[in-house]
Phi, psi and omega in degrees: 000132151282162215245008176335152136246358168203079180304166139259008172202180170229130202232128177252135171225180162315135169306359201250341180280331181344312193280008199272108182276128200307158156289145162330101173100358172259132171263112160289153159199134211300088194207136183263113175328299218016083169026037161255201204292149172306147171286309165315333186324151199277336169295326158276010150270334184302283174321315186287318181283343167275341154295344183282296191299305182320312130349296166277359180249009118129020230247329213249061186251173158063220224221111201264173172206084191288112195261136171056126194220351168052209179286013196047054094008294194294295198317333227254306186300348179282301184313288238271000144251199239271354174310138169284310190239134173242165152199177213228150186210123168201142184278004175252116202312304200303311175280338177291323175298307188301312186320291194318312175280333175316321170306301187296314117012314197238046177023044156240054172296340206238004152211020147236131185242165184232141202216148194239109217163187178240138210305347178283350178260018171228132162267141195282217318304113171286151163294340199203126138287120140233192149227174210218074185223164161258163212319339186276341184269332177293321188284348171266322179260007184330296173304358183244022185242315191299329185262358162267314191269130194309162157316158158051011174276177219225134181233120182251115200240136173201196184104349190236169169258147194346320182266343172294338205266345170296302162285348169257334161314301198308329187268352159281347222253358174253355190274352210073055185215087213264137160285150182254313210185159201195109147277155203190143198206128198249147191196140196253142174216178191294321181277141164291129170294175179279351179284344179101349203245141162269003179278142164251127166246124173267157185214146167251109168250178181248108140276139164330099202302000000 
């Protein structure tokens, strides 16, 4: 395991990989799918790379909050920089159980806690948010990002694509809530998707004090 606290990047691997010693400036991380959402996924490098910034830019402090956590990839990159507390939420029994051992995997137990619920079973204010979800689920909980986040707290978003990612800043952008920053990770597929776009876009936002 690495022992980065302030990587430039984070690289997930397979539990068996563990032992594969990280490059300079590399943060690992131990995570077993169990058939929850890919950890590689590229919206989920998109997050892992606004949480590295976020780190270096000192932002990614106090108490996180992972929405849908899945196989907690996220939750785990958070503990293992600079959050004192993460905690965690997905309405699926099975991914909130994948969460508990990925935590437990990356000896981080005694500081993410995990809830198998929806954001209405977790209370704010946080420093921080992020989530990984797609654009019909994000545009349903939106109001749980604003009832969550602390002031000057910092919202990391992904799951969607590029032109999604365009409509959904604009429409966070009347809640207090300013973009900061836009990541963007291009992936070719046989189909045009229905957004029109082959691009995944990640977003940093701000609320507004």
């Amino acid at each position: 395991m690495s022992v980065v606290t302030h990587p430039t990047r984070i690289t997930v691997l397979k539990p068996g990989l563990r032992s594969v010693p990280p490059t300079p400036g590399e943060m690992t991380l131990a995570i077993d799918r169990r058939g929850t959402f890919a950890p590689t996924h590229p919206t989920t490098r998109l997050c892992l790379e606004l949480l590295t910034e976020a780190t270096r830019s000192g932002r990614l402090k106090g108490t996180w909050l992972d929405v849908g956590s899945g196989s907690g990839v996220l939750a785990v990159a958070c503990g293992r920089l600079d959050a004192e507390r993460v905690a965690t939420c997905d309405t699926d029994y099975r991914a909130a159980m994948a969460t508990v051992t990925n935590v437990r995997a990356n000896g981080q137990e005694r500081r993410i806690l995990t809830v198998c619920g929806s954001t209405e079973a977790v209370r704010g204010p946080f420093d921080g948010i992020v989530a990984n979800l797609p654009i019909s689920v994000l545009s349903a909980i939106w109001n749980s990002f604003t009832r969550l986040l602390a002031p000057e707290g910092v919202l990391i978003l992904s799951g969607c694509r590029e032109p999604e990612g365009e409509w959904l800043a604009s429409s966070l952008a009347p809640q207090g809530l300013a973009l900061r920053k836009v990541v963007t990770r291009h992936e070719t597929a046989i189909e045009l998707p229905p957004s029109g776009s082959f691009t995944w876009a990640g977003l940093s936002l701000e609320r507004c004090p």
